[in-house]
CSV table of C-alpha atoms in Angstrom, one decimal:
chain,number,residue,atom,x,y,z
A,8,MET,CA,-18.5,2.7,13.4
A,9,GLU,CA,-19.6,4.5,16.6
A,10,ASP,CA,-23.2,4.8,15.3
A,11,ALA,CA,-23.3,1.1,14.5
A,12,ILE,CA,-21.9,0.1,17.9
A,13,LYS,CA,-24.6,2.3,19.6
A,14,THR,CA,-27.3,0.3,17.7
A,15,LEU,CA,-25.7,-3.1,18.1
A,16,ALA,CA,-24.7,-2.7,21.8
A,17,GLY,CA,-27.2,-5.1,23.2
A,18,ARG,CA,-27.1,-6.5,26.7
A,19,SER,CA,-24.9,-9.5,25.9
A,20,PHE,CA,-22.4,-7.4,24.0
A,21,LYS,CA,-22.2,-4.9,26.9
A,22,LEU,CA,-21.8,-7.7,29.5
A,23,PHE,CA,-19.0,-9.2,27.4
A,24,LEU,CA,-17.1,-5.9,27.3
A,25,LYS,CA,-17.7,-5.1,30.9
A,26,LYS,CA,-16.5,-8.6,31.9
A,27,HIS,CA,-13.2,-8.1,30.1
A,28,SER,CA,-12.7,-4.6,31.4
A,29,SER,CA,-14.5,-4.8,34.7
A,30,ASN,CA,-11.3,-3.8,36.6
A,31,LYS,CA,-8.0,-2.1,35.8
A,32,ILE,CA,-6.0,-5.3,35.5
A,33,LYS,CA,-8.5,-6.9,33.1
A,34,GLY,CA,-8.6,-3.7,31.0
A,35,ILE,CA,-4.8,-3.5,30.8
A,36,LEU,CA,-4.5,-7.2,29.9
A,37,SER,CA,-7.3,-7.0,27.2
A,38,GLY,CA,-5.8,-3.9,25.6
A,39,GLY,CA,-2.3,-5.4,25.6
A,40,ALA,CA,-3.4,-8.8,24.2
A,41,VAL,CA,-5.5,-7.2,21.3
A,42,THR,CA,-2.7,-4.8,20.5
A,43,ALA,CA,-0.1,-7.6,20.4
A,44,ILE,CA,-2.3,-9.5,17.9
A,45,LEU,CA,-3.2,-6.5,15.7
A,46,GLN,CA,0.3,-4.9,16.1
A,47,SER,CA,-1.1,-1.3,16.3
A,48,SER,CA,-1.9,0.6,19.4
A,49,SER,CA,-3.4,3.3,17.3
A,50,VAL,CA,-6.1,0.9,15.9
A,51,VAL,CA,-6.9,-0.5,19.3
A,52,SER,CA,-7.0,3.0,20.9
A,53,LEU,CA,-9.3,4.4,18.2
A,54,ILE,CA,-11.7,1.4,18.6
A,55,VAL,CA,-11.7,2.0,22.4
A,56,LEU,CA,-12.6,5.6,21.7
A,57,ALA,CA,-15.5,4.5,19.5
A,58,PHE,CA,-16.7,2.2,22.4
A,59,VAL,CA,-16.5,5.1,24.8
A,60,GLY,CA,-18.3,7.4,22.3
A,61,ALA,CA,-21.1,4.8,21.9
A,62,GLY,CA,-21.4,4.5,25.7
A,63,VAL,CA,-20.6,0.8,25.7
A,64,ILE,CA,-17.7,1.0,28.2
A,65,PRO,CA,-17.0,3.6,30.9
A,66,MET,CA,-14.0,6.0,30.7
A,67,LYS,CA,-12.1,4.3,33.5
A,68,SER,CA,-12.1,0.9,31.7
A,69,ALA,CA,-11.2,2.6,28.4
A,70,ILE,CA,-8.2,4.3,29.9
A,71,ALA,CA,-7.0,1.0,31.3
A,72,MET,CA,-7.3,-0.6,27.9
A,73,VAL,CA,-5.4,2.2,26.3
A,74,PHE,CA,-2.6,1.8,28.9
A,75,GLY,CA,-2.6,-2.0,28.0
A,76,ALA,CA,-2.4,-1.1,24.3
A,77,ASN,CA,0.7,1.0,25.1
A,78,LEU,CA,2.4,-2.2,26.5
A,79,GLY,CA,1.0,-4.5,23.8
A,80,THR,CA,2.6,-2.4,21.0
A,81,THR,CA,6.1,-3.5,22.2
A,82,ALA,CA,5.3,-6.9,20.7
A,83,THR,CA,6.1,-5.5,17.2
A,84,GLY,CA,9.7,-4.8,18.3
A,85,TRP,CA,10.1,-8.3,19.6
A,86,LEU,CA,8.9,-9.8,16.4
A,87,VAL,CA,11.2,-7.6,14.3
A,88,ALA,CA,14.2,-8.2,16.5
A,89,VAL,CA,13.7,-11.9,17.1
A,90,VAL,CA,11.7,-13.2,14.2
A,91,GLY,CA,12.3,-10.5,11.6
A,92,PHE,CA,8.8,-9.9,10.3
A,93,LYS,CA,5.5,-8.2,11.2
A,94,VAL,CA,1.9,-8.8,10.3
A,95,GLU,CA,0.4,-6.1,8.0
A,96,ILE,CA,-3.1,-5.4,9.5
A,97,GLU,CA,-3.7,-3.1,6.5
A,98,GLN,CA,-4.3,-6.2,4.4
A,99,LEU,CA,-7.6,-6.6,6.2
A,100,ALA,CA,-8.9,-3.2,5.1
A,101,PHE,CA,-10.3,-4.1,1.6
A,102,PRO,CA,-11.9,-7.4,2.6
A,103,LEU,CA,-13.6,-5.7,5.6
A,104,ILE,CA,-14.8,-2.8,3.3
A,105,GLY,CA,-16.1,-5.3,0.8
A,106,VAL,CA,-17.9,-7.5,3.3
A,107,GLY,CA,-19.3,-4.5,5.2
A,108,SER,CA,-20.5,-2.8,2.0
A,109,LEU,CA,-22.3,-6.0,0.8
A,110,MET,CA,-24.0,-6.5,4.2
A,111,LEU,CA,-25.1,-2.9,4.2
A,112,MET,CA,-26.6,-3.1,0.7
A,113,MET,CA,-28.0,-6.6,0.6
A,114,LEU,CA,-29.2,-7.0,4.2
A,115,GLU,CA,-30.9,-3.6,4.5
A,116,SER,CA,-34.2,-5.1,5.6
A,117,ASN,CA,-32.5,-6.8,8.7
A,118,LYS,CA,-31.5,-3.9,11.0
A,119,GLN,CA,-29.1,-6.0,13.1
A,120,TRP,CA,-27.2,-7.3,10.1
A,121,LYS,CA,-27.3,-3.9,8.4
A,122,HIS,CA,-25.7,-2.2,11.4
A,123,LEU,CA,-23.1,-5.1,11.8
A,124,GLY,CA,-22.2,-4.4,8.2
A,125,LYS,CA,-21.9,-0.7,9.0
A,126,ALA,CA,-19.5,-1.5,11.9
A,127,ILE,CA,-17.4,-3.8,9.7
A,128,LEU,CA,-17.3,-1.1,7.0
A,129,GLY,CA,-16.2,1.4,9.6
A,130,LEU,CA,-13.4,-0.8,10.8
A,131,GLY,CA,-12.3,-1.4,7.3
A,132,PHE,CA,-12.1,2.4,6.7
A,133,LEU,CA,-10.2,2.8,9.9
A,134,PHE,CA,-7.6,0.3,8.8
A,135,LEU,CA,-7.5,1.9,5.3
A,136,GLY,CA,-7.2,5.4,6.7
A,137,LEU,CA,-4.2,4.5,8.8
A,138,GLU,CA,-2.6,2.8,5.8
A,139,PHE,CA,-3.1,5.9,3.7
A,140,MET,CA,-1.6,8.1,6.4
A,141,LYS,CA,1.5,5.8,6.6
A,142,THR,CA,1.9,5.2,2.8
A,143,SER,CA,1.5,8.9,2.0
A,144,VAL,CA,4.8,9.5,3.8
A,145,ASN,CA,6.3,6.1,3.0
A,146,GLN,CA,9.2,7.8,1.1
A,147,LEU,CA,10.1,9.8,4.2
A,148,ALA,CA,10.2,6.6,6.3
A,149,GLU,CA,12.2,4.6,3.7
A,150,ASN,CA,14.7,7.3,2.9
A,151,PHE,CA,15.0,8.7,6.4
A,152,ASP,CA,18.8,8.8,7.0
A,153,LEU,CA,19.8,9.0,10.7
A,154,SER,CA,23.5,9.2,9.9
A,155,PRO,CA,23.7,13.1,9.9
A,156,TYR,CA,22.5,13.1,13.5
A,157,VAL,CA,24.9,10.5,14.8
A,158,ASP,CA,27.0,13.1,16.7
A,159,HIS,CA,24.0,14.7,18.3
A,160,SER,CA,22.9,14.2,21.9
A,161,PRO,CA,20.2,11.6,22.8
A,162,PHE,CA,17.8,14.5,23.3
A,163,VAL,CA,17.9,15.2,19.6
A,164,PHE,CA,17.0,11.6,18.9
A,165,LEU,CA,14.2,11.9,21.4
A,166,LEU,CA,12.7,14.8,19.4
A,167,ILE,CA,13.3,12.9,16.1
A,168,GLY,CA,11.3,10.0,17.5
A,169,VAL,CA,8.4,12.2,18.5
A,170,VAL,CA,8.2,14.1,15.2
A,171,LEU,CA,8.8,11.1,12.9
A,172,THR,CA,6.1,9.0,14.7
A,173,ALA,CA,3.6,11.9,14.8
A,174,ILE,CA,4.0,12.3,11.0
A,175,ILE,CA,4.0,8.6,9.9
A,176,GLN,CA,1.3,7.7,12.5
A,177,SER,CA,3.0,4.5,13.5
A,178,SER,CA,5.3,3.8,16.4
A,179,SER,CA,5.8,0.3,14.9
A,180,ALA,CA,7.2,1.8,11.7
A,181,SER,CA,9.5,4.1,13.8
A,182,MET,CA,10.6,1.1,15.8
A,183,VAL,CA,11.6,-0.7,12.5
A,184,ILE,CA,13.6,2.4,11.3
A,185,THR,CA,15.4,2.6,14.6
A,186,LEU,CA,16.1,-1.2,14.7
A,187,SER,CA,17.5,-1.0,11.1
A,188,ALA,CA,19.8,1.9,12.0
A,189,LEU,CA,21.0,0.1,15.1
A,190,TYR,CA,21.5,-3.2,13.3
A,191,SER,CA,23.6,-1.3,10.6
A,192,ASN,CA,25.7,0.4,13.4
A,193,ILE,CA,24.6,3.8,12.1
A,194,ILE,CA,23.6,4.9,15.6
A,195,PRO,CA,24.6,3.7,19.1
A,196,LEU,CA,22.2,1.9,21.5
A,197,GLU,CA,21.7,5.1,23.7
A,198,SER,CA,20.6,7.2,20.7
A,199,ALA,CA,18.3,4.4,19.5
A,200,ALA,CA,16.8,4.1,23.0
A,201,ALA,CA,16.1,7.8,23.1
A,202,MET,CA,14.4,7.6,19.7
A,203,VAL,CA,12.2,4.8,20.8
A,204,ILE,CA,11.2,6.8,23.9
A,205,GLY,CA,10.3,9.7,21.6
A,206,SER,CA,8.2,7.5,19.3
A,207,ASP,CA,6.3,6.3,22.3
A,208,LEU,CA,5.2,9.9,22.8
A,209,GLY,CA,4.7,10.7,19.1
A,210,THR,CA,2.1,7.9,18.7
A,211,THR,CA,-0.3,9.7,21.0
A,212,ALA,CA,-1.0,12.2,18.2
A,213,THR,CA,-3.3,9.7,16.4
A,214,VAL,CA,-5.4,9.2,19.5
A,215,LEU,CA,-5.5,12.9,20.3
A,216,ILE,CA,-6.9,13.6,16.7
A,217,GLY,CA,-9.4,10.7,17.1
A,218,GLY,CA,-10.6,12.1,20.5
A,219,LEU,CA,-11.3,15.6,19.2
A,220,PRO,CA,-14.9,15.0,18.0
A,221,GLY,CA,-17.6,13.6,20.2
A,222,LEU,CA,-18.2,13.3,23.9
A,223,PRO,CA,-16.0,14.8,26.7
A,224,ALA,CA,-15.3,11.2,27.8
A,225,LYS,CA,-13.5,10.5,24.5
A,226,LYS,CA,-11.4,13.7,24.9
A,227,ARG,CA,-10.5,12.6,28.5
A,228,VAL,CA,-9.4,9.1,27.3
A,229,ALA,CA,-7.2,10.7,24.6
A,230,MET,CA,-5.7,13.2,27.1
A,231,ALA,CA,-5.1,10.4,29.7
A,232,HIS,CA,-3.2,8.5,27.0
A,233,PHE,CA,-1.1,11.6,26.2
A,234,ILE,CA,-0.4,12.4,29.9
A,235,PHE,CA,0.5,8.8,30.7
A,236,ASN,CA,2.9,8.6,27.8
A,237,LEU,CA,4.4,12.0,28.5
A,238,VAL,CA,5.1,11.2,32.2
A,239,THR,CA,6.4,7.7,31.4
A,240,ASP,CA,8.6,8.8,28.6
A,241,LEU,CA,10.1,11.8,30.5
A,242,LEU,CA,10.9,9.5,33.4
A,243,ALA,CA,12.4,6.8,31.0
A,244,PHE,CA,14.6,9.5,29.3
A,245,LEU,CA,15.8,10.9,32.6
A,246,ALA,CA,16.6,7.3,33.9
A,247,LEU,CA,18.0,6.1,30.5
A,248,ASP,CA,21.5,5.4,31.7
A,249,TRP,CA,20.1,3.4,34.7
A,250,LEU,CA,17.8,1.4,32.4
A,251,LEU,CA,20.6,0.6,30.0
A,252,ALA,CA,22.9,-0.4,32.9
A,253,LEU,CA,20.1,-2.7,34.3
A,254,ILE,CA,19.8,-4.4,30.9
A,255,GLU,CA,23.6,-4.7,30.7
A,256,PHE,CA,23.6,-6.2,34.2
A,257,PHE,CA,21.3,-9.0,33.1
A,258,GLY,CA,23.8,-9.9,30.4
A,259,VAL,CA,21.8,-8.9,27.2
A,260,ALA,CA,24.5,-8.8,24.5
A,261,ASP,CA,22.4,-8.3,21.4
A,262,PRO,CA,21.7,-4.6,20.9
A,263,LEU,CA,18.4,-5.3,19.1
A,264,VAL,CA,17.1,-7.4,21.9
A,265,ALA,CA,18.4,-4.8,24.4
A,266,LEU,CA,16.5,-2.1,22.7
A,267,VAL,CA,13.1,-3.9,22.6
A,268,LEU,CA,13.7,-5.1,26.2
A,269,LEU,CA,14.2,-1.4,27.2
A,270,HIS,CA,11.0,-0.5,25.3
A,271,SER,CA,9.0,-3.2,27.1
A,272,THR,CA,10.6,-2.4,30.5
A,273,PHE,CA,9.8,1.3,30.6
A,274,ASN,CA,6.3,0.8,29.4
A,275,ALA,CA,5.7,-1.9,32.0
A,276,ILE,CA,7.2,0.4,34.7
A,277,GLY,CA,4.9,3.2,33.4
């Protein structure tokens, strides 16, 4: 995908991206909006890394977009808590691979269309790869029982959130597991909040792996994501009692809504 973007990145494409990431606020809003639609900060962050590797957007804009993706991923929790469903972006994988492959084979004489097909194919493989990573440990996610840990401190749930999300490569999936446990009264709100904070840190593993190959700028964007989440999540955990008291002060009675509100609040503060 990175190779295709390098070839396709003409003047108009670069101007479009620069326009929507020309300053920090625009970058954060763009990253947040796209992540809210795709419901995966990992996908958006990896695409941003590809743009940085292709030299299409500068590192500063990329970091702003990754920060925005961090906030946009909280939309999944709101959908699950309020609406009760979430969009499966993995369903796009095979259509994208099919279309990209056909364009790559049938339009080989036209370099622009060929490289566009290559980019679409790469995006399809990106979605498929993330799906394989999640479904390969699907049994772990489905059968993960939090009840044995119910008497442990919130710090244990923080670590569970980090490890579980790093393994299943999806903070959205961890959020659904946590909301389910909270809804079933298996764990209290404080433990659920600690687990969500941990999952926010665990999701950086995907971007760190994606940033290993390539230019130093890609590694810096990945490290900026990790440092941002680490600082934000540590502060959120230390101020957990105050954050929960603030949400209670505003009269939020539903624990599911309280949890996703806390998730959005500490990411926005971050």
